[in-house]
Tab-separated table of N, CA, C and O in Angstrom:
chain	number	residue	atom	x	y	z
A	200	MET	N	83.729	107.046	91.824
A	200	MET	CA	84.699	108.403	91.863
A	200	MET	C	83.636	109.144	90.750
A	200	MET	O	83.525	109.009	90.334
A	201	LYS	N	84.385	110.471	91.066
A	201	LYS	CA	83.859	111.925	90.127
A	201	LYS	C	85.146	112.233	89.765
A	201	LYS	O	85.776	112.306	90.412
A	202	ASN	N	84.989	112.562	88.355
A	202	ASN	CA	85.902	113.571	87.185
A	202	ASN	C	85.561	115.413	87.700
A	202	ASN	O	84.145	115.336	87.707
A	203	TYR	N	86.450	115.991	88.075
A	203	TYR	CA	85.821	117.661	87.933
A	203	TYR	C	86.643	118.221	87.393
A	203	TYR	O	87.884	117.411	86.937
A	204	THR	N	86.740	119.441	86.420
A	204	THR	CA	87.408	120.315	85.692
A	204	THR	C	87.138	121.769	86.603
A	204	THR	O	86.597	122.011	86.964
A	205	ILE	N	88.795	121.859	87.059
A	205	ILE	CA	88.858	122.602	88.118
A	205	ILE	C	90.260	123.989	87.407
A	205	ILE	O	91.046	123.582	86.820
A	206	THR	N	89.729	125.115	87.618
A	206	THR	CA	90.586	125.972	86.721
A	206	THR	C	91.158	127.116	87.869
A	206	THR	O	90.748	127.565	89.052
A	207	VAL	N	92.741	127.404	88.366
A	207	VAL	CA	93.164	127.711	89.612
A	207	VAL	C	94.109	128.719	88.383
A	207	VAL	O	95.385	128.238	87.800
A	208	ASN	N	94.170	130.012	89.053
A	208	ASN	CA	95.148	130.962	88.286
A	208	ASN	C	95.101	130.725	86.875
A	208	ASN	O	96.500	131.058	86.532
A	209	GLY	N	94.195	130.368	86.386
A	209	GLY	CA	94.517	130.455	84.745
A	209	GLY	C	94.474	129.301	84.318
A	209	GLY	O	94.676	128.605	83.246
A	210	ASN	N	94.931	128.107	85.254
A	210	ASN	CA	95.488	126.615	84.702
A	210	ASN	C	94.207	125.564	84.924
A	210	ASN	O	93.450	125.745	86.158
A	211	VAL	N	93.840	125.119	84.138
A	211	VAL	CA	92.825	124.147	84.120
A	211	VAL	C	93.383	122.464	84.608
A	211	VAL	O	94.281	121.904	83.935
A	212	TYR	N	92.402	121.766	85.367
A	212	TYR	CA	93.132	120.632	86.016
A	212	TYR	C	91.957	119.431	85.968
A	212	TYR	O	90.713	120.026	85.728
A	213	GLU	N	92.230	118.416	85.722
A	213	GLU	CA	91.184	117.285	85.659
A	213	GLU	C	91.417	116.721	87.081
A	213	GLU	O	92.427	116.277	87.081
A	214	VAL	N	90.572	116.472	87.916
A	214	VAL	CA	90.674	115.941	89.036
A	214	VAL	C	89.828	114.855	89.509
A	214	VAL	O	88.234	115.288	88.713
A	215	THR	N	90.125	113.870	89.931
A	215	THR	CA	88.821	112.411	89.955
A	215	THR	C	89.159	112.942	91.722
A	215	THR	O	90.437	112.390	92.627
A	216	VAL	N	88.289	112.117	91.925
A	216	VAL	CA	87.610	112.752	93.807
A	216	VAL	C	86.713	110.860	94.022
A	216	VAL	O	85.903	110.657	93.180
A	217	GLU	N	87.608	110.104	95.007
A	217	GLU	CA	86.660	109.284	95.335
A	217	GLU	C	86.305	109.470	96.434
A	217	GLU	O	86.546	110.467	97.328
A	218	GLU	N	84.889	108.542	96.246
A	218	GLU	CA	83.866	109.299	97.990
A	218	GLU	C	84.051	107.547	98.401
A	218	GLU	O	83.813	106.435	97.845
A	219	GLY	N	82.796	107.762	99.586
A	219	GLY	CA	82.720	106.712	100.012
A	219	GLY	C	83.772	105.936	100.948
A	219	GLY	O	83.741	104.335	100.981
A	220	ILE	N	85.010	106.282	101.049
A	220	ILE	CA	85.933	105.514	101.670
A	220	ILE	C	86.027	105.708	103.230
A	220	ILE	O	86.244	107.003	103.868
A	221	SER	N	85.462	104.859	103.948
A	221	SER	CA	85.393	104.478	105.215
A	221	SER	C	86.371	104.580	106.137
A	221	SER	O	87.012	103.511	106.082
A	222	GLY	N	86.920	105.398	107.344
A	222	GLY	CA	88.150	105.060	108.216
A	222	GLY	C	89.802	105.216	107.378
A	222	GLY	O	90.169	104.468	108.146
A	223	ALA	N	89.445	105.765	106.167
A	223	ALA	CA	90.556	106.060	105.402
A	223	ALA	C	91.364	106.931	105.718
A	223	ALA	O	89.707	108.634	105.361
A	224	ALA	N	92.134	107.549	105.795
A	224	ALA	CA	93.184	109.016	105.996
A	224	ALA	C	92.615	109.618	104.625
A	224	ALA	O	92.950	109.158	103.281
A	225	ALA	N	92.636	111.372	104.529
A	225	ALA	CA	92.626	111.684	102.826
A	225	ALA	C	94.242	111.489	102.556
A	225	ALA	O	95.229	111.361	103.043
A	226	PRO	N	94.407	111.335	101.368
A	226	PRO	CA	95.419	111.851	100.175
A	226	PRO	C	96.360	112.784	100.882
A	226	PRO	O	95.563	113.974	101.491
A	227	ALA	N	97.534	112.697	100.658
A	227	ALA	CA	99.217	113.638	101.550
A	227	ALA	C	98.635	114.841	100.215
A	227	ALA	O	98.811	116.333	100.855
A	228	ALA	N	98.239	114.575	99.626
A	228	ALA	CA	98.553	115.498	98.021
A	228	ALA	C	97.322	115.492	97.084
A	228	ALA	O	96.951	113.979	96.698
A	229	PRO	N	96.273	116.312	96.605
A	229	PRO	CA	95.367	116.385	95.359
A	229	PRO	C	96.306	115.420	93.941
A	229	PRO	O	97.712	115.583	94.003
A	230	LYS	N	95.582	114.784	93.156
A	230	LYS	CA	95.869	114.339	92.461
A	230	LYS	C	95.157	114.956	91.448
A	230	LYS	O	94.171	115.107	90.533
A	231	ALA	N	95.982	115.592	90.583
A	231	ALA	CA	95.786	116.377	89.424
A	231	ALA	C	96.792	116.927	88.437
A	231	ALA	O	98.366	116.739	88.937
A	232	ALA	N	96.550	116.547	87.340
A	232	ALA	CA	97.268	116.860	86.342
A	232	ALA	C	96.750	118.303	85.224
A	232	ALA	O	95.558	118.210	85.309
A	233	PRO	N	97.885	118.827	85.026
A	233	PRO	CA	97.309	120.304	84.080
A	233	PRO	C	96.133	119.271	82.295
A	233	PRO	O	96.709	118.110	81.958
A	234	LYS	N	95.663	120.080	82.287
A	234	LYS	CA	94.791	119.872	81.304
A	234	LYS	C	95.629	119.280	79.462
A	234	LYS	O	95.343	118.684	78.994
A	235	ALA	N	96.635	120.231	79.543
A	235	ALA	CA	97.047	120.071	78.533
A	235	ALA	C	97.913	119.319	78.505
A	235	ALA	O	98.450	118.097	77.162
A	236	ALA	N	98.314	118.366	79.835
A	236	ALA	CA	99.098	116.694	80.099
A	236	ALA	C	98.360	116.337	80.513
A	236	ALA	O	99.409	116.055	81.926
A	237	PRO	N	97.736	115.697	80.293
A	237	PRO	CA	97.321	114.454	80.928
A	237	PRO	C	97.710	113.354	81.148
A	237	PRO	O	98.694	112.762	80.483
A	238	LYS	N	97.498	112.732	82.697
A	238	LYS	CA	98.440	111.707	82.917
A	238	LYS	C	97.689	110.443	81.943
A	238	LYS	O	96.782	110.162	81.458
A	239	ALA	N	99.134	109.179	82.075
A	239	ALA	CA	98.425	108.383	81.367
A	239	ALA	C	97.433	107.269	81.848
A	239	ALA	O	96.811	106.484	81.421
A	240	ALA	N	97.703	107.482	83.689
A	240	ALA	CA	96.768	106.348	84.823
A	240	ALA	C	96.829	107.208	86.061
A	240	ALA	O	98.068	107.466	86.150
A	241	PRO	N	95.846	107.770	85.962
A	241	PRO	CA	95.850	108.154	87.233
A	241	PRO	C	96.185	106.789	88.410
A	241	PRO	O	95.991	105.626	88.842
A	242	ALA	N	96.965	107.608	89.341
A	242	ALA	CA	97.468	107.333	90.820
A	242	ALA	C	96.290	106.537	91.599
A	242	ALA	O	95.125	107.573	91.563
A	243	ALA	N	96.763	105.300	92.198
A	243	ALA	CA	95.128	104.799	93.311
A	243	ALA	C	95.879	105.150	94.147
A	243	ALA	O	94.071	105.554	94.795
A	244	ALA	N	96.573	105.344	94.959
A	244	ALA	CA	96.549	105.812	96.438
A	244	ALA	C	98.345	106.115	96.380
A	244	ALA	O	98.597	106.133	96.098
A	245	PRO	N	98.506	106.681	97.816
A	245	PRO	CA	99.492	107.554	98.275
A	245	PRO	C	100.491	105.903	98.394
A	245	PRO	O	101.712	106.337	98.517
A	246	LYS	N	99.907	104.865	98.730
A	246	LYS	CA	100.677	103.619	98.727
A	246	LYS	C	100.515	103.253	97.557
A	246	LYS	O	99.828	102.244	96.965
A	247	ALA	N	101.476	102.713	96.558
A	247	ALA	CA	101.429	102.085	95.383
A	247	ALA	C	102.132	101.188	95.364
A	247	ALA	O	103.373	101.093	95.815
A	248	ALA	N	101.913	100.240	95.013
A	248	ALA	CA	102.229	98.236	94.671
A	248	ALA	C	101.583	97.479	93.214
A	248	ALA	O	100.238	98.105	93.164
A	249	ALA	N	103.064	97.344	92.190
A	249	ALA	CA	102.224	96.697	91.309
A	249	ALA	C	102.955	95.440	91.065
A	249	ALA	O	104.266	95.718	91.677
A	250	PRO	N	102.620	94.438	90.169
A	250	PRO	CA	103.433	93.539	89.942
A	250	PRO	C	104.654	93.836	89.019
A	250	PRO	O	104.274	94.404	88.201
A	251	ALA	N	105.854	93.414	89.516
A	251	ALA	CA	106.904	93.606	88.954
A	251	ALA	C	107.907	92.461	87.887
A	251	ALA	O	105.850	91.364	87.994
A	252	GLY	N	108.780	92.657	86.807
A	252	GLY	CA	108.755	91.454	86.057
A	252	GLY	C	109.117	90.148	86.780
A	252	GLY	O	108.381	88.863	86.498
A	253	ALA	N	109.235	90.056	87.910
A	253	ALA	CA	109.887	88.440	88.604
A	253	ALA	C	108.484	88.486	89.495
A	253	ALA	O	108.149	88.715	89.636
A	254	ALA	N	108.452	87.160	89.416
A	254	ALA	CA	106.927	85.785	89.645
A	254	ALA	C	107.232	86.461	91.257
A	254	ALA	O	108.500	86.303	92.063
A	255	GLY	N	106.116	87.039	92.078
A	255	GLY	CA	106.466	86.855	93.160
A	255	GLY	C	106.559	88.454	93.845
A	255	GLY	O	106.686	88.730	95.216
A	256	SER	N	107.502	89.403	92.873
A	256	SER	CA	107.766	90.559	93.089
A	256	SER	C	106.731	91.488	93.424
A	256	SER	O	106.228	91.759	92.132
A	257	VAL	N	107.265	92.511	94.291
A	257	VAL	CA	106.212	93.743	94.169
A	257	VAL	C	106.729	94.708	94.427
A	257	VAL	O	108.164	95.217	95.249
A	258	THR	N	106.289	95.701	93.654
A	258	THR	CA	107.436	97.055	93.744
A	258	THR	C	106.627	98.139	94.239
A	258	THR	O	105.365	98.059	94.209
A	259	VAL	N	107.389	98.871	95.543
A	259	VAL	CA	106.798	100.064	95.873
A	259	VAL	C	107.506	101.328	95.029
A	259	VAL	O	108.372	102.038	94.923
A	260	SER	N	106.262	102.084	94.434
A	260	SER	CA	106.603	103.433	93.676
A	260	SER	C	106.504	104.522	95.167
A	260	SER	O	105.187	104.558	94.981
A	261	ALA	N	106.970	105.669	94.114
A	261	ALA	CA	106.968	106.693	94.590
A	261	ALA	C	105.427	107.219	94.493
A	261	ALA	O	104.986	107.101	93.130
A	262	PRO	N	104.469	107.749	95.424
A	262	PRO	CA	103.410	108.188	94.861
A	262	PRO	C	103.219	109.916	93.806
A	262	PRO	O	102.160	109.835	93.927
A	263	MET	N	104.016	110.234	94.688
A	263	MET	CA	104.181	111.962	94.177
A	263	MET	C	105.708	112.218	94.025
A	263	MET	O	106.581	111.400	94.919
A	264	PRO	N	105.958	113.124	93.201
A	264	PRO	CA	107.288	113.832	93.421
A	264	PRO	C	107.691	114.430	94.790
A	264	PRO	O	106.812	114.885	95.718
A	265	GLY	N	108.937	113.942	94.990
A	265	GLY	CA	109.351	114.073	96.533
A	265	GLY	C	111.138	114.067	96.979
A	265	GLY	O	111.425	113.549	96.015
A	266	LYS	N	111.427	114.265	98.284
A	266	LYS	CA	113.035	114.371	98.411
A	266	LYS	C	112.633	112.743	100.122
A	266	LYS	O	111.792	112.895	100.477
A	267	ILE	N	113.653	111.752	99.481
A	267	ILE	CA	113.453	110.525	100.648
A	267	ILE	C	114.068	111.540	101.570
A	267	ILE	O	115.247	111.874	101.664
A	268	LEU	N	113.200	111.489	103.143
A	268	LEU	CA	113.854	112.195	104.317
A	268	LEU	C	114.532	110.863	105.352
A	268	LEU	O	115.518	111.019	105.701
A	269	ALA	N	113.858	109.671	104.684
A	269	ALA	CA	114.378	108.726	105.462
A	269	ALA	C	114.150	107.211	105.312
A	269	ALA	O	113.142	107.285	104.619
A	270	VAL	N	115.445	106.246	104.798
A	270	VAL	CA	115.222	105.030	104.826
A	270	VAL	C	114.591	104.348	106.183
A	270	VAL	O	115.459	104.200	106.898
A	271	LYS	N	113.868	103.557	106.503
A	271	LYS	CA	113.361	103.061	107.832
A	271	LYS	C	113.504	100.970	107.347
A	271	LYS	O	113.292	100.379	108.550
A	272	ALA	N	113.667	100.925	105.982
A	272	ALA	CA	114.261	99.202	106.603
A	272	ALA	C	115.065	98.886	105.841
A	272	ALA	O	115.231	100.017	104.521
A	273	SER	N	115.576	98.074	106.065
A	273	SER	CA	117.099	97.387	105.370
A	273	SER	C	117.100	96.210	104.198
A	273	SER	O	115.660	95.609	104.281
A	274	VAL	N	117.442	96.340	103.196
A	274	VAL	CA	117.509	95.062	102.067
A	274	VAL	C	117.462	93.529	103.447
A	274	VAL	O	117.973	93.174	103.991
A	275	GLY	N	116.781	92.610	102.722
A	275	GLY	CA	116.627	90.886	103.511
A	275	GLY	C	115.966	90.982	104.574
A	275	GLY	O	115.365	90.449	105.316
A	276	GLN	N	115.594	92.946	105.164
A	276	GLN	CA	114.281	93.013	106.309
A	276	GLN	C	113.460	91.847	106.077
A	276	GLN	O	112.087	92.689	104.998
A	277	ALA	N	112.382	91.494	106.816
A	277	ALA	CA	110.941	90.839	107.057
A	277	ALA	C	109.980	91.994	107.611
A	277	ALA	O	110.852	92.703	108.063
A	278	VAL	N	109.326	92.647	106.673
A	278	VAL	CA	108.373	93.894	106.786
A	278	VAL	C	106.708	92.815	106.842
A	278	VAL	O	106.229	92.085	105.754
A	279	LYS	N	105.763	93.511	107.494
A	279	LYS	CA	104.144	93.312	107.614
A	279	LYS	C	103.328	94.403	106.706
A	279	LYS	O	104.211	95.411	106.442
A	280	LYS	N	102.446	93.974	105.938
A	280	LYS	CA	101.756	95.125	105.444
A	280	LYS	C	101.489	95.968	106.517
A	280	LYS	O	101.152	96.139	107.338
A	281	GLY	N	101.467	97.317	105.777
A	281	GLY	CA	101.956	98.296	106.561
A	281	GLY	C	103.134	99.175	107.329
A	281	GLY	O	102.982	100.066	107.863
A	282	ASP	N	104.236	98.288	107.471
A	282	ASP	CA	105.441	98.458	108.108
A	282	ASP	C	105.781	100.040	107.579
A	282	ASP	O	105.756	99.793	106.183
A	283	VAL	N	106.539	100.973	107.840
A	283	VAL	CA	107.161	102.356	106.981
A	283	VAL	C	107.967	101.500	106.601
A	283	VAL	O	109.241	100.764	107.066
A	284	ILE	N	108.301	101.661	105.174
A	284	ILE	CA	109.979	101.624	104.584
A	284	ILE	C	110.332	102.687	104.330
A	284	ILE	O	111.692	102.806	104.760
A	285	LEU	N	110.138	103.722	103.906
A	285	LEU	CA	110.723	105.426	103.434
A	285	LEU	C	109.638	106.491	104.111
A	285	LEU	O	108.577	105.844	103.808
A	286	VAL	N	110.413	107.189	104.335
A	286	VAL	CA	109.381	108.280	104.411
A	286	VAL	C	110.038	109.409	102.815
A	286	VAL	O	110.836	109.967	102.727
A	287	LEU	N	109.072	110.348	102.721
A	287	LEU	CA	109.123	110.960	101.740
A	287	LEU	C	108.215	112.397	101.842
A	287	LEU	O	107.160	112.267	102.317
A	288	GLU	N	109.562	113.587	101.495
A	288	GLU	CA	108.603	115.076	101.890
A	288	GLU	C	108.193	115.256	100.203
A	288	GLU	O	108.935	114.996	99.692
A	289	ALA	N	106.813	116.059	100.477
A	289	ALA	CA	106.395	116.143	99.471
A	289	ALA	C	105.471	117.410	99.750
A	289	ALA	O	104.899	117.453	101.150
A	290	MET	N	105.890	118.517	99.249
A	290	MET	CA	104.996	120.039	99.403
A	290	MET	C	104.627	120.099	101.075
A	290	MET	O	103.922	120.472	101.457
A	291	LYS	N	106.333	119.981	101.443
A	291	LYS	CA	106.239	120.198	102.724
A	291	LYS	C	105.979	119.163	103.840
A	291	LYS	O	105.576	119.662	105.420
A	292	MET	N	105.128	117.927	103.513
A	292	MET	CA	104.992	117.205	104.242
A	292	MET	C	105.475	116.050	103.950
A	292	MET	O	106.412	115.546	103.417
A	293	GLU	N	105.565	115.307	105.289
A	293	GLU	CA	106.405	114.004	105.176
A	293	GLU	C	104.984	112.498	105.141
A	293	GLU	O	103.976	112.811	105.813
A	294	ASN	N	105.804	112.064	104.305
A	294	ASN	CA	104.503	110.929	104.375
A	294	ASN	C	105.215	109.543	104.340
A	294	ASN	O	106.769	109.135	103.754
A	295	ASP	N	104.394	108.843	105.003
A	295	ASP	CA	105.253	107.608	105.143
A	295	ASP	C	104.921	106.700	103.771
A	295	ASP	O	103.627	106.199	103.688
A	296	ILE	N	106.272	105.830	103.695
A	296	ILE	CA	105.793	104.845	102.268
A	296	ILE	C	105.632	103.730	103.210
A	296	ILE	O	106.692	103.195	103.437
A	297	VAL	N	104.709	103.035	102.777
A	297	VAL	CA	104.434	101.690	103.743
A	297	VAL	C	104.770	100.614	102.678
A	297	VAL	O	104.413	100.530	101.670
A	298	ALA	N	104.849	99.268	103.062
A	298	ALA	CA	104.773	97.878	102.531
A	298	ALA	C	103.286	97.435	102.027
A	298	ALA	O	102.463	98.056	103.459
A	299	PRO	N	103.080	97.438	100.921
A	299	PRO	CA	101.322	97.090	100.140
A	299	PRO	C	101.271	96.106	101.208
A	299	PRO	O	100.115	95.130	100.869
A	300	GLN	N	102.830	94.703	101.316
A	300	GLN	CA	101.639	93.031	101.781
A	300	GLN	C	102.896	93.031	102.873
A	300	GLN	O	104.115	93.042	102.648
A	301	ASP	N	102.977	91.909	103.577
A	301	ASP	CA	103.828	91.363	104.035
A	301	ASP	C	104.814	90.621	102.663
A	301	ASP	O	104.374	90.000	101.708
A	302	GLY	N	106.207	90.950	103.133
A	302	GLY	CA	107.253	90.386	102.808
A	302	GLY	C	108.806	90.642	103.269
A	302	GLY	O	109.036	91.029	103.842
A	303	THR	N	109.588	90.446	102.284
A	303	THR	CA	111.096	90.766	102.707
A	303	THR	C	112.019	91.675	101.793
A	303	THR	O	111.392	91.286	100.437
A	304	ILE	N	112.165	92.715	102.041
A	304	ILE	CA	112.788	93.888	101.220
A	304	ILE	C	114.012	93.377	100.520
A	304	ILE	O	114.765	92.496	100.717
A	305	ALA	N	113.267	93.132	98.851
A	305	ALA	CA	114.482	92.880	98.265
A	305	ALA	C	115.145	94.523	97.705
A	305	ALA	O	116.844	93.747	97.544
A	306	THR	N	115.024	95.312	97.424
A	306	THR	CA	115.966	96.206	97.143
A	306	THR	C	115.093	97.156	97.488
A	306	THR	O	114.448	97.728	97.563
A	307	ILE	N	115.915	98.458	98.032
A	307	ILE	CA	115.795	99.895	98.240
A	307	ILE	C	116.472	101.056	97.242
A	307	ILE	O	117.802	100.763	97.033
A	308	ASN	N	115.326	101.256	96.091
A	308	ASN	CA	116.294	101.839	95.436
A	308	ASN	C	116.363	103.462	95.416
A	308	ASN	O	116.733	104.071	94.272
A	309	ALA	N	116.283	103.961	96.297
A	309	ALA	CA	116.525	105.346	96.970
A	309	ALA	C	117.516	105.362	98.095
A	309	ALA	O	116.958	104.404	99.076
A	310	ALA	N	118.445	106.596	98.434
A	310	ALA	CA	118.523	107.434	99.455
A	310	ALA	C	118.198	108.828	100.528
A	310	ALA	O	117.478	109.135	99.775
A	311	ALA	N	118.416	108.726	101.342
A	311	ALA	CA	118.010	109.830	102.157
A	311	ALA	C	118.802	110.722	101.667
A	311	ALA	O	119.971	110.659	101.165
A	312	GLY	N	117.420	111.701	101.226
A	312	GLY	CA	118.777	113.060	100.395
A	312	GLY	C	117.867	112.843	98.807
A	312	GLY	O	117.986	114.307	98.042
A	313	ASP	N	117.643	111.309	98.472
A	313	ASP	CA	117.509	111.461	97.042
A	313	ASP	C	116.029	111.943	96.741
A	313	ASP	O	114.977	112.194	97.349
A	314	SER	N	115.666	112.848	95.827
A	314	SER	CA	115.169	113.292	95.029
A	314	SER	C	114.086	112.026	93.916
A	314	SER	O	114.778	111.713	93.052
A	315	VAL	N	112.970	112.068	94.431
A	315	VAL	CA	112.110	111.381	93.498
A	315	VAL	C	111.068	111.678	92.753
A	315	VAL	O	110.245	112.513	92.724
A	316	GLU	N	110.732	111.132	91.607
A	316	GLU	CA	109.707	111.434	90.762
A	316	GLU	C	108.311	110.465	91.013
A	316	GLU	O	108.944	109.188	91.345
A	317	ALA	N	107.355	110.947	91.104
A	317	ALA	CA	105.750	110.329	91.075
A	317	ALA	C	105.975	108.573	89.921
A	317	ALA	O	106.990	108.846	88.955
A	318	GLY	N	105.858	107.903	90.109
A	318	GLY	CA	106.062	106.512	89.882
A	318	GLY	C	107.438	105.942	89.785
A	318	GLY	O	107.344	104.989	89.240
A	319	ALA	N	108.386	106.395	90.630
A	319	ALA	CA	109.390	106.113	90.555
A	319	ALA	C	109.635	104.467	91.325
A	319	ALA	O	109.047	104.635	92.547
A	320	THR	N	110.241	103.767	90.924
A	320	THR	CA	110.457	102.407	91.605
A	320	THR	C	111.040	102.785	92.660
A	320	THR	O	112.725	103.276	92.535
A	321	ILE	N	111.090	102.871	94.311
A	321	ILE	CA	112.154	103.161	95.338
A	321	ILE	C	112.085	101.966	96.010
A	321	ILE	O	113.234	102.163	96.797
A	322	ALA	N	111.604	100.760	96.068
A	322	ALA	CA	111.633	99.690	96.854
A	322	ALA	C	111.126	98.465	96.634
A	322	ALA	O	109.804	98.915	95.553
A	323	THR	N	111.513	97.186	96.381
A	323	THR	CA	110.310	95.999	96.009
A	323	THR	C	110.996	95.011	96.977
A	323	THR	O	111.621	95.119	97.779
A	324	LEU	N	109.933	94.315	97.183
A	324	LEU	CA	109.026	93.571	97.757
A	324	LEU	C	109.352	91.508	97.112
A	324	LEU	O	108.717	91.710	96.123
A	325	ASN	N	110.083	90.620	97.956
A	325	ASN	CA	109.893	89.464	97.613
A	325	ASN	C	108.384	88.507	98.540
A	325	ASN	O	108.967	89.402	99.544
């Protein structure tokens, strides 16, 4: 990864660029934060998953702020890694939010039409 400082219209941004990702699609939105308000931790990828408090439970977080366009999975549904759980609209682009691993949908924390912030838990898997 390389870090760059970019100035756009007088605003300074710290940008991290990952290199050498073969066969992977480019992220839907750039990961940049104003220098005056740096991020606590950079987002790893558009599909985020982090361990939750319960053993064996995985949270699916919104990778960026946006609006939920559709909920494609329901609570109790078995999903495989890569299955679409929700569709998030951000910057006039539709982004599929997918299951980070095989499992069962434990909760869906957003509904179609809801606005979500980056990092918000939008679903959990068991």
